[in-house]
Tab-separated table of C-alpha atoms in Angstrom:
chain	number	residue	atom	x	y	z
A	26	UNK	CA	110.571	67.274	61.999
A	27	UNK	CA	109.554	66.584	65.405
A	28	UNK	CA	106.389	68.091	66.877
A	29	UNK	CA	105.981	70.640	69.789
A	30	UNK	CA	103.644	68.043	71.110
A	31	UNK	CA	105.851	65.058	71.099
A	32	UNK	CA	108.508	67.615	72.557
A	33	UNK	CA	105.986	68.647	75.333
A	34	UNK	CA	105.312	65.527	76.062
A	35	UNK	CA	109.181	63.956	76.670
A	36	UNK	CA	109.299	67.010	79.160
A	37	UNK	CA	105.765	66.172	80.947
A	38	UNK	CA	105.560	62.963	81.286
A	39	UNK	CA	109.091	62.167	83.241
A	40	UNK	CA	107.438	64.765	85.683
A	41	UNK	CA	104.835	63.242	86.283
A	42	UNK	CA	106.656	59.342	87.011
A	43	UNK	CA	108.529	62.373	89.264
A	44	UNK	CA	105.331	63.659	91.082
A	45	UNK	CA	103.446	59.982	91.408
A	46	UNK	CA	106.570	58.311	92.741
A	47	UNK	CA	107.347	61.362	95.482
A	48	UNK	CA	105.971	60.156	99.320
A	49	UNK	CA	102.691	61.575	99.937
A	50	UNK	CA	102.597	63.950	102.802
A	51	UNK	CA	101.748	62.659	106.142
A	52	UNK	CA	98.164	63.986	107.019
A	53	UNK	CA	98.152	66.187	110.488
A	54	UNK	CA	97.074	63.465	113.050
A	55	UNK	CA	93.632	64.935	114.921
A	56	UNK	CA	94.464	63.979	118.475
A	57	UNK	CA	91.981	64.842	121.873
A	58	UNK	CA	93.403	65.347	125.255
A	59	UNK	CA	91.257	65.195	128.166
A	60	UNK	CA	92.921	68.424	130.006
A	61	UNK	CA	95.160	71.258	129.114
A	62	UNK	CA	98.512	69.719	130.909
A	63	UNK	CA	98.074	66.396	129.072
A	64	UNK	CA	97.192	68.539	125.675
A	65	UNK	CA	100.762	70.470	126.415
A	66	UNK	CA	102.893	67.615	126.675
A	67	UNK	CA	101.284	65.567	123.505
A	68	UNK	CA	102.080	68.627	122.110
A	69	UNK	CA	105.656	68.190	122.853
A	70	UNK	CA	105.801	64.374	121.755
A	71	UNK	CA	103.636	65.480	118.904
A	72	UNK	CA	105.158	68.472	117.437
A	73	UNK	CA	103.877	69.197	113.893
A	74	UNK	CA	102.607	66.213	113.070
A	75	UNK	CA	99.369	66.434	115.284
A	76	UNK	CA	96.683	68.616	115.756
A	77	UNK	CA	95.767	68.475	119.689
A	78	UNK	CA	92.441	69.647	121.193
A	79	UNK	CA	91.905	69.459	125.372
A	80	UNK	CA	88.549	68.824	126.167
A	81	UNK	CA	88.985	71.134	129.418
A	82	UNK	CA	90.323	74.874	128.666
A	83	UNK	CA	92.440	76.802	130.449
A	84	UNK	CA	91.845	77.186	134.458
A	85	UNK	CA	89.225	74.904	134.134
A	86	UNK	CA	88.867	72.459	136.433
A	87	UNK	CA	89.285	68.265	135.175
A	88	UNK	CA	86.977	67.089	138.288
A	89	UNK	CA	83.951	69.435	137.996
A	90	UNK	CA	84.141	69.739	133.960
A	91	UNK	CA	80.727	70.023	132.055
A	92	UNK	CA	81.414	68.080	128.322
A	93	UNK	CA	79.320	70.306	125.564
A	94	UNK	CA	78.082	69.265	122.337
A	95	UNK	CA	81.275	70.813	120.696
A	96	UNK	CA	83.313	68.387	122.683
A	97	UNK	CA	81.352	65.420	122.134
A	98	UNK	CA	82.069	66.807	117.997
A	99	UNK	CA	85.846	67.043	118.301
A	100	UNK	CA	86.161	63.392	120.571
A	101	UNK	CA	84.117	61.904	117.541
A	102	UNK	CA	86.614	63.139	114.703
A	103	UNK	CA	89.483	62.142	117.015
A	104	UNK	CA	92.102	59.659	115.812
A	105	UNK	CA	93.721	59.267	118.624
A	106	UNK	CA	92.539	60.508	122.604
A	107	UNK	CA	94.463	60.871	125.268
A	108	UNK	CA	93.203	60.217	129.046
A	109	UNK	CA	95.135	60.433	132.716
A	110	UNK	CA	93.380	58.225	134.476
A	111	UNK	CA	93.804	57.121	137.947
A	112	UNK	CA	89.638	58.319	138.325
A	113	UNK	CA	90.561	62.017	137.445
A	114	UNK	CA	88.003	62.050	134.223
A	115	UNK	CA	84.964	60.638	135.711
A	116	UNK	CA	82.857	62.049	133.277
A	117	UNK	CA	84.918	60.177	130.091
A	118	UNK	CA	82.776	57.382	129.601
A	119	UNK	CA	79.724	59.708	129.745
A	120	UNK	CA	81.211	61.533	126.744
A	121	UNK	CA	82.116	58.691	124.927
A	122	UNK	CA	78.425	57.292	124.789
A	123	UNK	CA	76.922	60.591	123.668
A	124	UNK	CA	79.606	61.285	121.151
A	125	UNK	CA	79.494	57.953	119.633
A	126	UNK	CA	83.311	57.769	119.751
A	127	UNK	CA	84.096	54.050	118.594
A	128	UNK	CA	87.974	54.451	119.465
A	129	UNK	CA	89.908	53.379	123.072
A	130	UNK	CA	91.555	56.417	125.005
A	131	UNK	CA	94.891	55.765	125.619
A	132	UNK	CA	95.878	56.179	129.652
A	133	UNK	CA	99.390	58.034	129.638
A	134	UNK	CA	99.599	57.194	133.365
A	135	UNK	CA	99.727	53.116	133.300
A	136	UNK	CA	103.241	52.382	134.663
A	137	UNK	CA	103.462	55.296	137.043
A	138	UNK	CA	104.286	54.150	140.648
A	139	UNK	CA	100.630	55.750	142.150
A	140	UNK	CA	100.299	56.972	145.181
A	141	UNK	CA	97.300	55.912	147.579
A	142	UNK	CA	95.327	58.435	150.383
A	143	UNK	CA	92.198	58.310	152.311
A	144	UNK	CA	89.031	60.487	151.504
A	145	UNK	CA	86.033	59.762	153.911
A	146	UNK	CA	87.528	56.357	155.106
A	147	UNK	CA	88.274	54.983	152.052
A	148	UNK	CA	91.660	54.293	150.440
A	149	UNK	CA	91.890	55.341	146.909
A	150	UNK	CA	94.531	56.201	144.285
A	151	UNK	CA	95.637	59.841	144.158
A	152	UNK	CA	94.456	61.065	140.162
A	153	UNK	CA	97.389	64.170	140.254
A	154	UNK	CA	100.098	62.257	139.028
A	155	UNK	CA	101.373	65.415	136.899
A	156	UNK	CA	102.729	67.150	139.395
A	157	UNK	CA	106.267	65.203	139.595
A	158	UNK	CA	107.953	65.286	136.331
A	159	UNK	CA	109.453	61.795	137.370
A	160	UNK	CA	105.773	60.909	136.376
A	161	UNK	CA	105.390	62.825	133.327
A	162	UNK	CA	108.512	60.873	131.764
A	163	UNK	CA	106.096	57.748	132.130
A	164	UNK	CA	103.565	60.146	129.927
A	165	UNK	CA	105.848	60.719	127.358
A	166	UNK	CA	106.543	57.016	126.998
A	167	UNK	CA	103.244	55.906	126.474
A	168	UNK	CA	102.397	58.873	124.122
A	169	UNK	CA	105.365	58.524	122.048
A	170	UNK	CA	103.993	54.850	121.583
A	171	UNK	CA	100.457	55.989	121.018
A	172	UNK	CA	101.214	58.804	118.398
A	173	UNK	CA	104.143	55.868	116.484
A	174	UNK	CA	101.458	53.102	116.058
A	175	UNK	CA	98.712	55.654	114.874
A	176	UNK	CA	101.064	57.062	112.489
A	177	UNK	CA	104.153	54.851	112.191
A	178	UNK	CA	105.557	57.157	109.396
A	179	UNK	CA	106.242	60.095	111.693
A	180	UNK	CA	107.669	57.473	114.672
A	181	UNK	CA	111.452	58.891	114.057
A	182	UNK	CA	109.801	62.267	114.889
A	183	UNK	CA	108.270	61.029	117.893
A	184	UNK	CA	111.109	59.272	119.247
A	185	UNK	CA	113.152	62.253	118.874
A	186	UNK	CA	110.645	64.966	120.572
A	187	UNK	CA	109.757	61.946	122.957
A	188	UNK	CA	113.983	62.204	123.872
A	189	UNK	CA	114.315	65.795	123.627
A	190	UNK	CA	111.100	66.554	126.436
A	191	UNK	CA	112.506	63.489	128.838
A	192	UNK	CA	115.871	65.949	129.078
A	193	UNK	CA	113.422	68.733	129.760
A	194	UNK	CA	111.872	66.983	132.588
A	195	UNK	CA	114.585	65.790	133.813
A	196	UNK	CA	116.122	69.911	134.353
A	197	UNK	CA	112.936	70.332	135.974
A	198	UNK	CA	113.428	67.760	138.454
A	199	UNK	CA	116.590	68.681	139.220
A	200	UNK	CA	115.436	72.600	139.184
A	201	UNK	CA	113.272	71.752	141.981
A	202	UNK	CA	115.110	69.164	144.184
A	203	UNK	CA	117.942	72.010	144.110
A	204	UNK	CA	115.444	74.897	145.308
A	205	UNK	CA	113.540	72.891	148.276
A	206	UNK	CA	116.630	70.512	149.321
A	207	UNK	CA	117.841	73.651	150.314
A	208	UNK	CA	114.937	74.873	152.844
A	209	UNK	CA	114.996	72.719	156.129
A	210	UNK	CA	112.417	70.388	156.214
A	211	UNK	CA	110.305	71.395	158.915
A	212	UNK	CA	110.130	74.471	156.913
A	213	UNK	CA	108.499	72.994	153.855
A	214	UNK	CA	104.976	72.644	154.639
A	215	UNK	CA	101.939	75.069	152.741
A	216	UNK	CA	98.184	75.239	152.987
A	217	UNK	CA	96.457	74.453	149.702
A	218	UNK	CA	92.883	74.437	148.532
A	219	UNK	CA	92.547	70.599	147.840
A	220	UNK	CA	94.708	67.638	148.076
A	221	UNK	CA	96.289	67.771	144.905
A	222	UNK	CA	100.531	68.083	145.724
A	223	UNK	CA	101.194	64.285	146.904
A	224	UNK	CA	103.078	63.569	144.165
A	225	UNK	CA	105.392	66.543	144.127
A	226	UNK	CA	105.223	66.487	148.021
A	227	UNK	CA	106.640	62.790	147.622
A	228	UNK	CA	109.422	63.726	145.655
A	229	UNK	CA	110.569	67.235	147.269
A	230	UNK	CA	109.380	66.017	150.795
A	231	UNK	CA	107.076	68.884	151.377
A	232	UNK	CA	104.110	68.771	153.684
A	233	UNK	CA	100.673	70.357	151.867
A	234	UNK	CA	97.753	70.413	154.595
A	235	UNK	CA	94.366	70.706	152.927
A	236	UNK	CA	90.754	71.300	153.701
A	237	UNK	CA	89.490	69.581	150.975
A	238	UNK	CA	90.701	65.872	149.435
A	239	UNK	CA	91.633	64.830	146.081
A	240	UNK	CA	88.590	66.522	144.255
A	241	UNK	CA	87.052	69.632	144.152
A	242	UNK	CA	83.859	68.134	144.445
A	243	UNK	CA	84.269	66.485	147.953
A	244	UNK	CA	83.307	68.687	150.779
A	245	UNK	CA	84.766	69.812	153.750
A	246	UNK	CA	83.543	69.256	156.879
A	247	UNK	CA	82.938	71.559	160.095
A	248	UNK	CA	85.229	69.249	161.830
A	249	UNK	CA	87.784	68.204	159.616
A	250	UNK	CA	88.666	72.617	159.205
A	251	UNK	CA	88.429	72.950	162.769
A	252	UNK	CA	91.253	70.124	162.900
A	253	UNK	CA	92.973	71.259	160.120
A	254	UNK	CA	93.274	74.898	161.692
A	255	UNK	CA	94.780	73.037	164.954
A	256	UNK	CA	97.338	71.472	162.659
A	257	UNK	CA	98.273	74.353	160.968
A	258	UNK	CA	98.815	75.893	164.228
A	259	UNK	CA	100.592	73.238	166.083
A	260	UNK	CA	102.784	72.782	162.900
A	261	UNK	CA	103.050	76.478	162.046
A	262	UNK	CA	102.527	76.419	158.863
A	263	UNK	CA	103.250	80.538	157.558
A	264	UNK	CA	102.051	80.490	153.853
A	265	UNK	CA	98.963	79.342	152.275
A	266	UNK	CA	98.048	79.362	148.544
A	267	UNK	CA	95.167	78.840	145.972
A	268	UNK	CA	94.640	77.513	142.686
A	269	UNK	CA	93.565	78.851	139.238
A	270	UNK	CA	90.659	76.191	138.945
A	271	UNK	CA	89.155	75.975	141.721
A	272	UNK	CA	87.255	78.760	144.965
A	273	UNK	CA	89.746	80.371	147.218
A	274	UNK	CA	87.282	81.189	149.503
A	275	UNK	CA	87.426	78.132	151.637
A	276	UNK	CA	91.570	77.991	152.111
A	277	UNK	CA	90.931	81.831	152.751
A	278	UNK	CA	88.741	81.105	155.814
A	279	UNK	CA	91.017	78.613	157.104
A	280	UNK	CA	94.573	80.780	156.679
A	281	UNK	CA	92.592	83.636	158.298
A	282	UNK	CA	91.819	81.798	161.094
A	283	UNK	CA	95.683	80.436	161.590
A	284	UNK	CA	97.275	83.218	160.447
A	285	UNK	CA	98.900	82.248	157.510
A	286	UNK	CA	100.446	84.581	155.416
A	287	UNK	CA	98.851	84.639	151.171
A	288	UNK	CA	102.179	82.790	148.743
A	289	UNK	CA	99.808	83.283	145.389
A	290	UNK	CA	98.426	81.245	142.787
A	291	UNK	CA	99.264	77.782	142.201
A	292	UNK	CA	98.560	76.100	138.679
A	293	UNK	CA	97.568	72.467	140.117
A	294	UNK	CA	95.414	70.833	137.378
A	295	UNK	CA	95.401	73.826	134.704
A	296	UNK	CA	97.684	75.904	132.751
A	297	UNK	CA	96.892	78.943	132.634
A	298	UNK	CA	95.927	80.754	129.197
A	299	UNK	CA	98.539	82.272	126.620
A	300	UNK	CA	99.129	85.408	128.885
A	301	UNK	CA	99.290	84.086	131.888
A	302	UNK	CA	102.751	82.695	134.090
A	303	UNK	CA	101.905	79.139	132.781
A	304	UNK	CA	100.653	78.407	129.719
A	305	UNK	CA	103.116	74.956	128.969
A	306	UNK	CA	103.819	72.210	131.701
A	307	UNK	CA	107.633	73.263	131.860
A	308	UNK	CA	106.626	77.118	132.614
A	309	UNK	CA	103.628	75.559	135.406
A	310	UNK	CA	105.990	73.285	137.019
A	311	UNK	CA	108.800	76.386	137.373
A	312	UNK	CA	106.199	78.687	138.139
A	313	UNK	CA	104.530	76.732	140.928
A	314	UNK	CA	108.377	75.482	142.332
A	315	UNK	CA	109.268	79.262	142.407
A	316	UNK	CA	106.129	80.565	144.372
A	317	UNK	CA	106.271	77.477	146.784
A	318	UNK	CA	110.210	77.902	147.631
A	319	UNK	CA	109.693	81.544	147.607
A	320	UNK	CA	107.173	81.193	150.323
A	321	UNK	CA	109.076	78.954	152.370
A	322	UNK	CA	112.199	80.670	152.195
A	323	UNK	CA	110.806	83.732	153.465
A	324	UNK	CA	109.093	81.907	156.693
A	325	UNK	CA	112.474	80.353	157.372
């Protein structure tokens, strides 16, 4: 007669060869992102298979950002990090040596065509790539890349979000070209608070006249607003907006003195937080193509 223990075991023990031999689950890859636009879109290229922490929260502001201890914690466990570059996270290799990060951040904007502008004489490269999503398509590239060779076992996954966001970028582009390529261009111009709309004013062709350059941090002079307000004037320019991230009270002063009429909020380096009109890239971009062609339309 055969035991109830040599029975149990027949059953068990194929099981088991069944349970060794089965693919062990791909661990969540623990991924940093410098700021919360980046974060979104490794998100996207991502999907389930990462974990994805931005250094700067919502409507905070990339140039003026403050790391804490709590950041300096998550860059440490991170397995893979994520940067811009261009000079927009100045204070990156600060982090880095007080976190005692021993990995390389990977710069999602090598390849981009950059765009160069002058801030007190000097020539440098404009940091907002971000705000073309001909640009952001370079992004996705080099994160699909990224994400593939830190976890090659999830690269199918990749490579299929990677083509999936590219279309999505793409309907952006086109959403916007079709909404300012029907204003006349001497109607597209807008005050903002700094000069952070090259890239999208490259591709749309519209004019944004700032008191303030490519960071928040520079500031603006007595003259330079006085010549800015002559501009405005002598260009007339009939909407002005400000950002989430960054003082209104500056582009304020300078629209009061032209006259320029208030368009909103613009989401420029931020998303905004869950509740708010922008809390992905692909609702920011819309959002911020919709209050700028609203604007212009209605000074036509």
């Amino acid at each position: 007669m055969i035991s109830h223990r040599l029975l149990l075991s027949a059953a068990v023990v194929p099981a088991l060869m069944a349970l060794s031999a089965a693919p062990a689950f791909a661990e969540t890859l623990k991924v940093v992102a410098s700021f919360t636009v980046l974060a979104d879109v490794v998100k996207q290229v991502g999907g389930d298979h990462v974990h994805v922490t931005s250094l700067v929260g919502p409507n905070g502001d990339p140039h003026e950002f403050e790391p804490s201890p709590a950041d300096a914690k998550n860059l440490k466990a991170a397995e893979v990090t994520f940067v811009s570059g261009e000079g927009l996270e100045g204070w990156m290799e600060r982090l880095i040596t007080a976190s005692g990060y021993k990995g390389k951040p990977v710069t999602v904007s090598d390849g981009i065509a950059t765009r160069t502008m002058e801030e007190d004489g000097e020539k440098i490269t404009d940091p907002h790539v971000w705000n073309s999503p001909v640009n952001v398509k370079v992004w996705v590239a080099n994160i699909e890349k990224a994400l593939s060779s830190a976890d090659p076992a999830d690269a199918a996954a990749f490579k299929a979000n990677a083509e999936k966001y590219t279309k999505t970028l793409d309907e952006l582009n086109a959403y916007a070209h079709a909404k300012f390529d029907a204003i006349a261009e001497d109607r597209r111009k807008v005050l903002t608070s700094h000069d952070a709309f090259g890239y999208f004013g490259r591709e749309y062709k519209v004019s944004f006249l700032a008191p303030l350059g490519l960071s928040t941090e520079s500031e603006a002079s007595a003259a330079g607003v006085a010549k800015l307000i002559e501009q405005i004037k002598s260009e007339h320019v009939k909407a002005y907006f400000f950002e989430n991230s960054n003082d209104p009270r500056l582009v304020k002063q300078v629209a009061k003195a032209t006259g320029a009429e208030p368009g909103g909020e613009l989401f420029v380096e931020s998303l905004s937080d869950a509740k708010g009109p922008a809390p992905t890239y692909e609702k920011m971009f819309r959002y911020n193509v919709d209050q700028l062609a609203a604007a212009m339309a209605k000074s036509s």
